[in-house]
Short mmCIF file of N, CA and C in Angstrom, two decimals:
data_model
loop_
_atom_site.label_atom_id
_atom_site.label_comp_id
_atom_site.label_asym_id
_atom_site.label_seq_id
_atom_site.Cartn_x
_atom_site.Cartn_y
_atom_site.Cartn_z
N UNK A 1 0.85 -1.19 0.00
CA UNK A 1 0.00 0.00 0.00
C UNK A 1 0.89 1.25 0.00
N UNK A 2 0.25 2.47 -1.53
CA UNK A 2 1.81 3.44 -1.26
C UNK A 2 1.04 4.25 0.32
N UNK A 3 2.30 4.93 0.47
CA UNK A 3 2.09 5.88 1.37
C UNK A 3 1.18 6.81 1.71
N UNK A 4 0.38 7.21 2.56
CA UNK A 4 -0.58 8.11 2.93
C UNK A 4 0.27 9.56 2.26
N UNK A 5 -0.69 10.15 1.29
CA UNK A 5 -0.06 11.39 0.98
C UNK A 5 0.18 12.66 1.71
N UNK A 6 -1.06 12.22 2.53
CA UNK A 6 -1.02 14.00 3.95
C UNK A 6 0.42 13.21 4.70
N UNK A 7 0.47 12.12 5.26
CA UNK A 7 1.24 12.62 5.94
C UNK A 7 2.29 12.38 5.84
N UNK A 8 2.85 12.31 4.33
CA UNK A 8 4.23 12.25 3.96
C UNK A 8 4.46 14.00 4.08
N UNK A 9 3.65 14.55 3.59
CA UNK A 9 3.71 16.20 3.40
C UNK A 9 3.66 16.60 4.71
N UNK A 10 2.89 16.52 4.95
CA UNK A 10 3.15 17.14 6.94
C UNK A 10 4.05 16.49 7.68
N UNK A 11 4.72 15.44 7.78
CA UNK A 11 5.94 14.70 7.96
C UNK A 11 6.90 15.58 7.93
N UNK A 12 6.93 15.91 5.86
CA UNK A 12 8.61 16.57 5.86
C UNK A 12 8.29 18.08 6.29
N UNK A 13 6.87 18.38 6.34
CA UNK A 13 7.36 20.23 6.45
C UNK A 13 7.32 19.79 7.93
N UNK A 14 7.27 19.03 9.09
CA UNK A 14 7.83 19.37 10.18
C UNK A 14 9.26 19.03 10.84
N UNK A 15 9.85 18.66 9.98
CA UNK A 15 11.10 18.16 9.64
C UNK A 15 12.03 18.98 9.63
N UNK A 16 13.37 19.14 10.06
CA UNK A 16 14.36 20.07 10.55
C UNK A 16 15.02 19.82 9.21
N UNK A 17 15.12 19.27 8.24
CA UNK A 17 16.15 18.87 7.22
C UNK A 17 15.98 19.86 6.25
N UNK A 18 16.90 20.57 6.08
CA UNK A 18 16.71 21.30 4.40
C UNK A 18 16.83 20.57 3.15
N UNK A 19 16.59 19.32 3.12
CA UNK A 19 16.76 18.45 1.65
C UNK A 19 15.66 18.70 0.98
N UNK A 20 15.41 18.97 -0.05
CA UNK A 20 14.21 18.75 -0.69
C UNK A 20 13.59 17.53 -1.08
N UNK A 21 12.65 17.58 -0.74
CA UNK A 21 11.86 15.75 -1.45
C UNK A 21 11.09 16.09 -2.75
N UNK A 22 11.83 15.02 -3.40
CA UNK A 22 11.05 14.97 -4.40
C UNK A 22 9.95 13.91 -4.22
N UNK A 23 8.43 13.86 -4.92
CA UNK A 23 7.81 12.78 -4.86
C UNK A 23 7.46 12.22 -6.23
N UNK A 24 7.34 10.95 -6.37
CA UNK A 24 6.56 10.95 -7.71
C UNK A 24 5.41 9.96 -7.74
N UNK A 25 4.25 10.77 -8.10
CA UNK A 25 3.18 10.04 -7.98
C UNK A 25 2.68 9.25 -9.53
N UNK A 26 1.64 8.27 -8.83
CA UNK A 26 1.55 7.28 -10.11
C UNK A 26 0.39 7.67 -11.15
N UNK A 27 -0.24 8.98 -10.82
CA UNK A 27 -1.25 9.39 -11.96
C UNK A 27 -1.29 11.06 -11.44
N UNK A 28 -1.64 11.87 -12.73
CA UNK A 28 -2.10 13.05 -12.21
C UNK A 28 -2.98 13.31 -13.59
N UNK A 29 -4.09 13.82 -12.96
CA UNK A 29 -5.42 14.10 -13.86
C UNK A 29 -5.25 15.74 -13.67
N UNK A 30 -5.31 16.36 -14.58
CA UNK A 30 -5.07 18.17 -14.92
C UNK A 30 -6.30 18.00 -16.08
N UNK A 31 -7.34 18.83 -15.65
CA UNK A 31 -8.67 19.36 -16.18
C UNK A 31 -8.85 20.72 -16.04
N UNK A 32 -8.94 21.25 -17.01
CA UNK A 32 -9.49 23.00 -17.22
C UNK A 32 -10.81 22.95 -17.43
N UNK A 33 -11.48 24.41 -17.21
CA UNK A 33 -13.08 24.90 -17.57
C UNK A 33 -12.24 26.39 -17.73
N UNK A 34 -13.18 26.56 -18.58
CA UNK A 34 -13.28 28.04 -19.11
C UNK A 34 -15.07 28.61 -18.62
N UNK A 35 -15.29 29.61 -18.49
CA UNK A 35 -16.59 29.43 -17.88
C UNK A 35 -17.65 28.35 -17.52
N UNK A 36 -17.19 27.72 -16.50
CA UNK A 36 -18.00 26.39 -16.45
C UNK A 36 -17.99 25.39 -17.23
N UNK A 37 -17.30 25.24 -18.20
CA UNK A 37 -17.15 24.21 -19.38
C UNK A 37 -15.89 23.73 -19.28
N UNK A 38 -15.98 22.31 -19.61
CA UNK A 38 -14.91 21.55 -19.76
C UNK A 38 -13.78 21.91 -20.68
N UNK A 39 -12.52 22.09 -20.99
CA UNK A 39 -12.19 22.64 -22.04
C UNK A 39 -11.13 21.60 -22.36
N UNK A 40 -10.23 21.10 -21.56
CA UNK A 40 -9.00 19.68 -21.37
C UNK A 40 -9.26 19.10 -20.41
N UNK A 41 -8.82 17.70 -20.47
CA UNK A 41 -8.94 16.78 -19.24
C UNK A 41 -7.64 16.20 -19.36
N UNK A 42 -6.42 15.79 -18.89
CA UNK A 42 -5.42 15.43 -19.47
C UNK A 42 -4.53 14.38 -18.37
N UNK A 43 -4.68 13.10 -18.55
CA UNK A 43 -4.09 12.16 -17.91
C UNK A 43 -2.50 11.74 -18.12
N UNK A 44 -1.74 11.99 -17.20
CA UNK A 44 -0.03 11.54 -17.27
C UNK A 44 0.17 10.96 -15.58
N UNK A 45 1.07 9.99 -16.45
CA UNK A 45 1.40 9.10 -15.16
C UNK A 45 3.21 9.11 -15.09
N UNK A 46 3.84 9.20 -13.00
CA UNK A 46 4.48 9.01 -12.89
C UNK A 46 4.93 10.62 -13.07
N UNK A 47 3.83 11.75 -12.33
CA UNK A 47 4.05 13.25 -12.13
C UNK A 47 4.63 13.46 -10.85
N UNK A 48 5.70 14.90 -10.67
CA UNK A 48 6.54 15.06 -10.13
C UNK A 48 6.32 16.55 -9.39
N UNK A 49 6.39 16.77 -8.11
CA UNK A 49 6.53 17.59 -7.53
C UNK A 49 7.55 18.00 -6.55
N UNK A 50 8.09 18.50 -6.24
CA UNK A 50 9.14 19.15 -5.35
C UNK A 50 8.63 19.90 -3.79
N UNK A 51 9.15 19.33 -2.82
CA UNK A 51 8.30 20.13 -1.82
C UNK A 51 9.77 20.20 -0.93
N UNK A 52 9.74 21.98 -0.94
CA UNK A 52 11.05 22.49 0.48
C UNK A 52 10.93 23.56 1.49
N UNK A 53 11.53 23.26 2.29
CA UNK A 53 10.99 24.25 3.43
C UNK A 53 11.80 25.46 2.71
N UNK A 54 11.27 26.41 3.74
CA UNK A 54 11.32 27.93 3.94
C UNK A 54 11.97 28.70 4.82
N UNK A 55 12.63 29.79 4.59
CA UNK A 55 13.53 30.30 5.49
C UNK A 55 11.96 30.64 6.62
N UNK A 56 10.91 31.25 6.20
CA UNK A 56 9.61 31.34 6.99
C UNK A 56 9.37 30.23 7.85
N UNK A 57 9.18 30.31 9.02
CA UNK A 57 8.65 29.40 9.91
C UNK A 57 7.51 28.91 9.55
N UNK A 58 6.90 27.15 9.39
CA UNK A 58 5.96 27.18 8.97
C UNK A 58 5.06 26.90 7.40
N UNK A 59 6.13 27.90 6.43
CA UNK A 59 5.55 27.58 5.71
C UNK A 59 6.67 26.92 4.80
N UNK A 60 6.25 26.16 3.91
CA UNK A 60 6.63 25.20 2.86
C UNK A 60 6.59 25.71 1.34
N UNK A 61 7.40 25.32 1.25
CA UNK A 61 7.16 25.35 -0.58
C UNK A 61 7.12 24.59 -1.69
N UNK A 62 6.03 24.54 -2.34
CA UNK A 62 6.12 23.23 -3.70
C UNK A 62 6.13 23.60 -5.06
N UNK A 63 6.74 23.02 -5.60
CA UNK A 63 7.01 23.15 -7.10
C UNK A 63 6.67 22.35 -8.08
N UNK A 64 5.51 22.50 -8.88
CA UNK A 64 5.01 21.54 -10.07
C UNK A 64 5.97 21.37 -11.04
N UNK A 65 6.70 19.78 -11.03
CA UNK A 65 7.44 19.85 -12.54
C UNK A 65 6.69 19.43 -13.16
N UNK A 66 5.67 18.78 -13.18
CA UNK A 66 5.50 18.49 -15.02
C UNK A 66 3.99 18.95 -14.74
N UNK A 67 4.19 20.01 -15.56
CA UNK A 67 3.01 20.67 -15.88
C UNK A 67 2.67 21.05 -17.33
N UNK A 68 1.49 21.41 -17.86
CA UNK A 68 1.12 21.71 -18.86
C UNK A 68 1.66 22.75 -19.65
N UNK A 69 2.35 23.58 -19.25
CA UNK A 69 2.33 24.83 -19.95
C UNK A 69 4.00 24.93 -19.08
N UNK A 70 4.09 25.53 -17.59
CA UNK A 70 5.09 25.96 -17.50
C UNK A 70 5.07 25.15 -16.05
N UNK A 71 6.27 25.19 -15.30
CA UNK A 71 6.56 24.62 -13.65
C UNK A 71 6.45 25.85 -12.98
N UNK A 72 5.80 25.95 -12.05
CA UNK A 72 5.92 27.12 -10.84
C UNK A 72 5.98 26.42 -9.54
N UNK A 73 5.99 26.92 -8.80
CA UNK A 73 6.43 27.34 -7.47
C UNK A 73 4.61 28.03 -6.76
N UNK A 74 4.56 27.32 -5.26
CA UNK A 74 4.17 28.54 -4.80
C UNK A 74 4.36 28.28 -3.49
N UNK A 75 3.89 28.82 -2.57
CA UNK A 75 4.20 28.54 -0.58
C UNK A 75 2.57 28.14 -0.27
N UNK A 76 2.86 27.17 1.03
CA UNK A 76 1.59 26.93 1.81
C UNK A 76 2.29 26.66 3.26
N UNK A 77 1.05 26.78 3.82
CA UNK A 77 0.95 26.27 5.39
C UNK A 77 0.24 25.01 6.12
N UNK A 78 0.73 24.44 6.65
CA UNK A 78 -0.17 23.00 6.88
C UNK A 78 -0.39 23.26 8.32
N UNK A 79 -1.31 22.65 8.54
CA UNK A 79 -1.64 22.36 10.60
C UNK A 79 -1.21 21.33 10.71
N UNK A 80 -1.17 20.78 11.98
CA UNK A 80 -0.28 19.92 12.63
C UNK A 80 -1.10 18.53 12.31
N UNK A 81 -2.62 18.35 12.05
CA UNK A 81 -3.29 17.20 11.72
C UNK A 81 -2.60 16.50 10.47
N UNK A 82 -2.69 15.42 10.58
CA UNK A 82 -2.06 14.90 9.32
C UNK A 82 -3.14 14.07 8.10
N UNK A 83 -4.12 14.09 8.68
CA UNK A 83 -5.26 13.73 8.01
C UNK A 83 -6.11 14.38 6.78
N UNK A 84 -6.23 15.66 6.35
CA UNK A 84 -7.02 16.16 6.01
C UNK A 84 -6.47 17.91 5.89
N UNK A 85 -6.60 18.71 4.89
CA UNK A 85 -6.19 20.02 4.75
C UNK A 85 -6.72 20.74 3.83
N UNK A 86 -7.14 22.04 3.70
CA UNK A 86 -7.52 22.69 2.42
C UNK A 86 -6.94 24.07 3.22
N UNK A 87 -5.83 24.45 1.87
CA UNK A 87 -5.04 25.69 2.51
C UNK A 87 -4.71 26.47 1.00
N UNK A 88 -4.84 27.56 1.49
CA UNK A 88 -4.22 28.93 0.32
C UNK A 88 -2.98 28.56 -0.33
N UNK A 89 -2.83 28.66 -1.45
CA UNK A 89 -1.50 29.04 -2.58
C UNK A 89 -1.50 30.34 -1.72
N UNK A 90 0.30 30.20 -1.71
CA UNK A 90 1.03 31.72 -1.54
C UNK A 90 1.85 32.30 -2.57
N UNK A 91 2.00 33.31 -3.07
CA UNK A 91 3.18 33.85 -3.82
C UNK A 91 3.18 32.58 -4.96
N UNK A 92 2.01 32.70 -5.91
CA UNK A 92 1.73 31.57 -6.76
C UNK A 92 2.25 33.46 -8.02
N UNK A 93 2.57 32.57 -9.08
CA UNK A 93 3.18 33.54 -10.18
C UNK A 93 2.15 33.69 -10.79
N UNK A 94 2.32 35.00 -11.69
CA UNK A 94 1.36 35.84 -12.33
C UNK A 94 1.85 34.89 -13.44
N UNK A 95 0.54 34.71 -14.31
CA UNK A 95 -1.00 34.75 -14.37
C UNK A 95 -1.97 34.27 -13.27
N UNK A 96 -1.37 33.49 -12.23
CA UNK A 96 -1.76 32.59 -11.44
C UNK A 96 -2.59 32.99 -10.56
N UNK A 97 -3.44 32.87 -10.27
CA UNK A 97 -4.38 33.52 -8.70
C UNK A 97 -4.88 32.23 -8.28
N UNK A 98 -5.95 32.63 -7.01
CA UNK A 98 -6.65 32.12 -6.40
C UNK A 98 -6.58 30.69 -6.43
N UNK A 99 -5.10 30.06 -5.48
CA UNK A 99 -5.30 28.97 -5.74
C UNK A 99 -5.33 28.38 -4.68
N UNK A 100 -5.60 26.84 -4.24
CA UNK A 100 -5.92 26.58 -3.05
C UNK A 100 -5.31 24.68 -3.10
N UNK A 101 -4.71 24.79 -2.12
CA UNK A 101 -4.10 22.94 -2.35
C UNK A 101 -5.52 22.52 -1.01
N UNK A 102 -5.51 21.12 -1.89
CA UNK A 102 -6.27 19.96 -0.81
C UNK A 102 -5.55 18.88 -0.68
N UNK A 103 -5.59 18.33 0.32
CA UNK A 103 -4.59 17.27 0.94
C UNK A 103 -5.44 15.95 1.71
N UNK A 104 -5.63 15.11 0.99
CA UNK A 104 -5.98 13.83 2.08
C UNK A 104 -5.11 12.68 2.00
N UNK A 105 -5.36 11.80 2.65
CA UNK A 105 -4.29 10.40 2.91
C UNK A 105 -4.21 9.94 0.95
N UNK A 106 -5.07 10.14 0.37
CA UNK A 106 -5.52 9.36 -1.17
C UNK A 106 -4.97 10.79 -2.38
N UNK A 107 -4.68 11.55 -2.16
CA UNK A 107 -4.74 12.55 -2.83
C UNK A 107 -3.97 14.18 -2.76
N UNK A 108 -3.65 14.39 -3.72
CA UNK A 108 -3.11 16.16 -3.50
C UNK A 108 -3.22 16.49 -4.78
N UNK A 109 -4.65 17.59 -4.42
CA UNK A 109 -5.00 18.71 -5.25
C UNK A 109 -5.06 19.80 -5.42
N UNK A 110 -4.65 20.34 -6.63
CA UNK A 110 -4.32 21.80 -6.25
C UNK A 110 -5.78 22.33 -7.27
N UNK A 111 -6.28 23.71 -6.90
CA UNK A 111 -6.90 24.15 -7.97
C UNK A 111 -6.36 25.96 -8.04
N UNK A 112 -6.39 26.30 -9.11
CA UNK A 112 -6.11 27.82 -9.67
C UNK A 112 -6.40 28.47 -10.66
N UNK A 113 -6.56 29.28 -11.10
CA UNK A 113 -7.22 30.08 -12.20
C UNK A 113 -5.79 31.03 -12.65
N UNK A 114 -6.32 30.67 -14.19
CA UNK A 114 -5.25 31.47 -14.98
C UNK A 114 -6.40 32.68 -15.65
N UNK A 115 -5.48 33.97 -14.87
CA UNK A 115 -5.80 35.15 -15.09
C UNK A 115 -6.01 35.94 -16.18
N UNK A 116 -6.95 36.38 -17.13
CA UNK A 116 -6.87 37.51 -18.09
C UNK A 116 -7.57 38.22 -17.71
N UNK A 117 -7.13 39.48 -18.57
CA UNK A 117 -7.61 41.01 -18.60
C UNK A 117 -9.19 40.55 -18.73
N UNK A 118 -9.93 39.69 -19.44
CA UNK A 118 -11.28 39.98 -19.94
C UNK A 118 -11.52 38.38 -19.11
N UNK A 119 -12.40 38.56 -18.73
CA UNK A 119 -12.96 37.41 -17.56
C UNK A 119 -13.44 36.44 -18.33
N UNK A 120 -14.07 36.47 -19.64
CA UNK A 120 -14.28 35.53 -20.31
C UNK A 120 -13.17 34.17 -20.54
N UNK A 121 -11.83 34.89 -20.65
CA UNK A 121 -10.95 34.38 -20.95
C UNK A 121 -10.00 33.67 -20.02
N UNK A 122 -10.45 33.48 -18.68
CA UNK A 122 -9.67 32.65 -17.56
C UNK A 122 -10.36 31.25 -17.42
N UNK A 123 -8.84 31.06 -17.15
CA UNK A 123 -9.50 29.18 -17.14
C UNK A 123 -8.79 29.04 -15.57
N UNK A 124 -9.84 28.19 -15.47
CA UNK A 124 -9.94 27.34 -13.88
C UNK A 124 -9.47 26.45 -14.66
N UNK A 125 -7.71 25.54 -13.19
CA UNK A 125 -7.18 24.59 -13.53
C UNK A 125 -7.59 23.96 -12.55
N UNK A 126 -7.87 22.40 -12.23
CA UNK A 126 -7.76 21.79 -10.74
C UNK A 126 -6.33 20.42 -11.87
N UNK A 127 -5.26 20.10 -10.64
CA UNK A 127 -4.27 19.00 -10.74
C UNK A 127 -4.60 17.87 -9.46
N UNK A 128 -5.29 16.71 -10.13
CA UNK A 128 -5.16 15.57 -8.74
C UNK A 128 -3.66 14.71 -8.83
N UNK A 129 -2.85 14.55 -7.91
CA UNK A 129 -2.14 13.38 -7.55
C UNK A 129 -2.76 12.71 -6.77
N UNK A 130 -2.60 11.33 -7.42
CA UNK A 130 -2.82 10.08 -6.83
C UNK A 130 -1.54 8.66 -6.81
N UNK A 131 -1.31 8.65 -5.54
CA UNK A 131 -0.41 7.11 -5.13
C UNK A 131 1.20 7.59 -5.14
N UNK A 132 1.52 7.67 -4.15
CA UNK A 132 3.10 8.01 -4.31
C UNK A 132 4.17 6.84 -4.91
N UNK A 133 4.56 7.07 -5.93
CA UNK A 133 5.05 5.50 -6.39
C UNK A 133 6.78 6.01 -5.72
N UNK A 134 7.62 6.91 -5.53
CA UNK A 134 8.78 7.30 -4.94
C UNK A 134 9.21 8.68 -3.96
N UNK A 135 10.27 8.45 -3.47
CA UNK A 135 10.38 9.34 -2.62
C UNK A 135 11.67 9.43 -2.77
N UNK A 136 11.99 10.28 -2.90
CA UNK A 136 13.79 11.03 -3.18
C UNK A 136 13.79 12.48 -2.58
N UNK A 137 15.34 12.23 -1.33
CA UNK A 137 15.66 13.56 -0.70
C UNK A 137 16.84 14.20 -1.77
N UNK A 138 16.32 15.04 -2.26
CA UNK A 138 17.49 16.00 -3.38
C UNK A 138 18.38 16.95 -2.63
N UNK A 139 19.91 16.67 -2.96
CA UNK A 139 21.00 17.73 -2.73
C UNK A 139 20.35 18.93 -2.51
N UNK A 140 20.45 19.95 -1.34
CA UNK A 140 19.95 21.41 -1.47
C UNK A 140 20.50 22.29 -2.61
N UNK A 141 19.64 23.38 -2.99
CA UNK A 141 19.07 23.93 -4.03
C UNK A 141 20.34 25.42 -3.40
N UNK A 142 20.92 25.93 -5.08
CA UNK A 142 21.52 26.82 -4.73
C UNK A 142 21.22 28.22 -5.73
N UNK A 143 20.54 28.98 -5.20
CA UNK A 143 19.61 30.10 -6.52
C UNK A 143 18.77 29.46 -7.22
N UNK A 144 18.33 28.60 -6.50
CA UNK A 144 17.38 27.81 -6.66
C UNK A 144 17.35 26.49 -8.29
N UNK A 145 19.11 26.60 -8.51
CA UNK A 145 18.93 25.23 -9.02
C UNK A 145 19.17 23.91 -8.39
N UNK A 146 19.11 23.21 -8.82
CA UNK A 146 19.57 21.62 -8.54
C UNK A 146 20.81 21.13 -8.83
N UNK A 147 21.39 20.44 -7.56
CA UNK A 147 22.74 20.29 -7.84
C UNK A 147 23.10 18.58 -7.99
#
């Protein structure tokens, strides 16, 4: 059975180690709507995220590599439960707004909206991971590459 996903994540952000973990999970489903409508649904397996602490007390930071369009970055905060979470994107990059990660033992989802000038034109993203198939602590990050 893979690993409970909350509390691999609340695990390492309470964790004194500056290594970064990488995880890689065994499916991620990325679906857009453009006003309420379906617009992509897009299944890849064996997706990759990056999660490292913060000079900030508290909060964490994760990084989407394989994403649709581009990899970003943004910060969150977890509570001490390891069960269950729905918490704010921080310092998520422009176009990016309003985004919000969910966290249970089965799952980590993020959802966010890509921003335009004319409202017609923003698309709501939600990303599910499902099943941690690995776990790798990565060399620390220097200007934020990989060494």
């Amino acid at each position: 059975m893979p690993p409970s996903i909350s509390s691999t994540i609340t695990n390492f952000t309470h964790q004194s180690s500056p290594a970064p973990l990488q995880i890689t999970f065994a499916s991620l489903e990325i679906c857009s709507h453009q006003n309420g409508a379906l617009r992509h649904r897009v299944q890849r397996k064996q997706s990759r995220i990056l999660l490292q602490q913060t000079p900030q007390k508290g909060l964490a930071e994760l990084t989407v590599l394989d994403n649709l369009v581009f990899s970003f970055s943004f910060r969150f905060q977890l509570h001490s439960a390891p069960t269950l979470h729905e918490v704010d994107m921080r310092c998520l990059p422009r176009p990016l707004d309003q985004g919000r990660l969910y966290l249970d033992g089965e799952k980590l989802q993020l959802s966010f909206r890509i921003d335009a000038p004319d409202p017609s034109l923003r698309v709501q993203v939600t990303q599910v991971y499902r099943g941690i198939l690995h776990l790798e602590h990565r060399q620390s990050t220097l200007c934020g590459q990989q060494r």
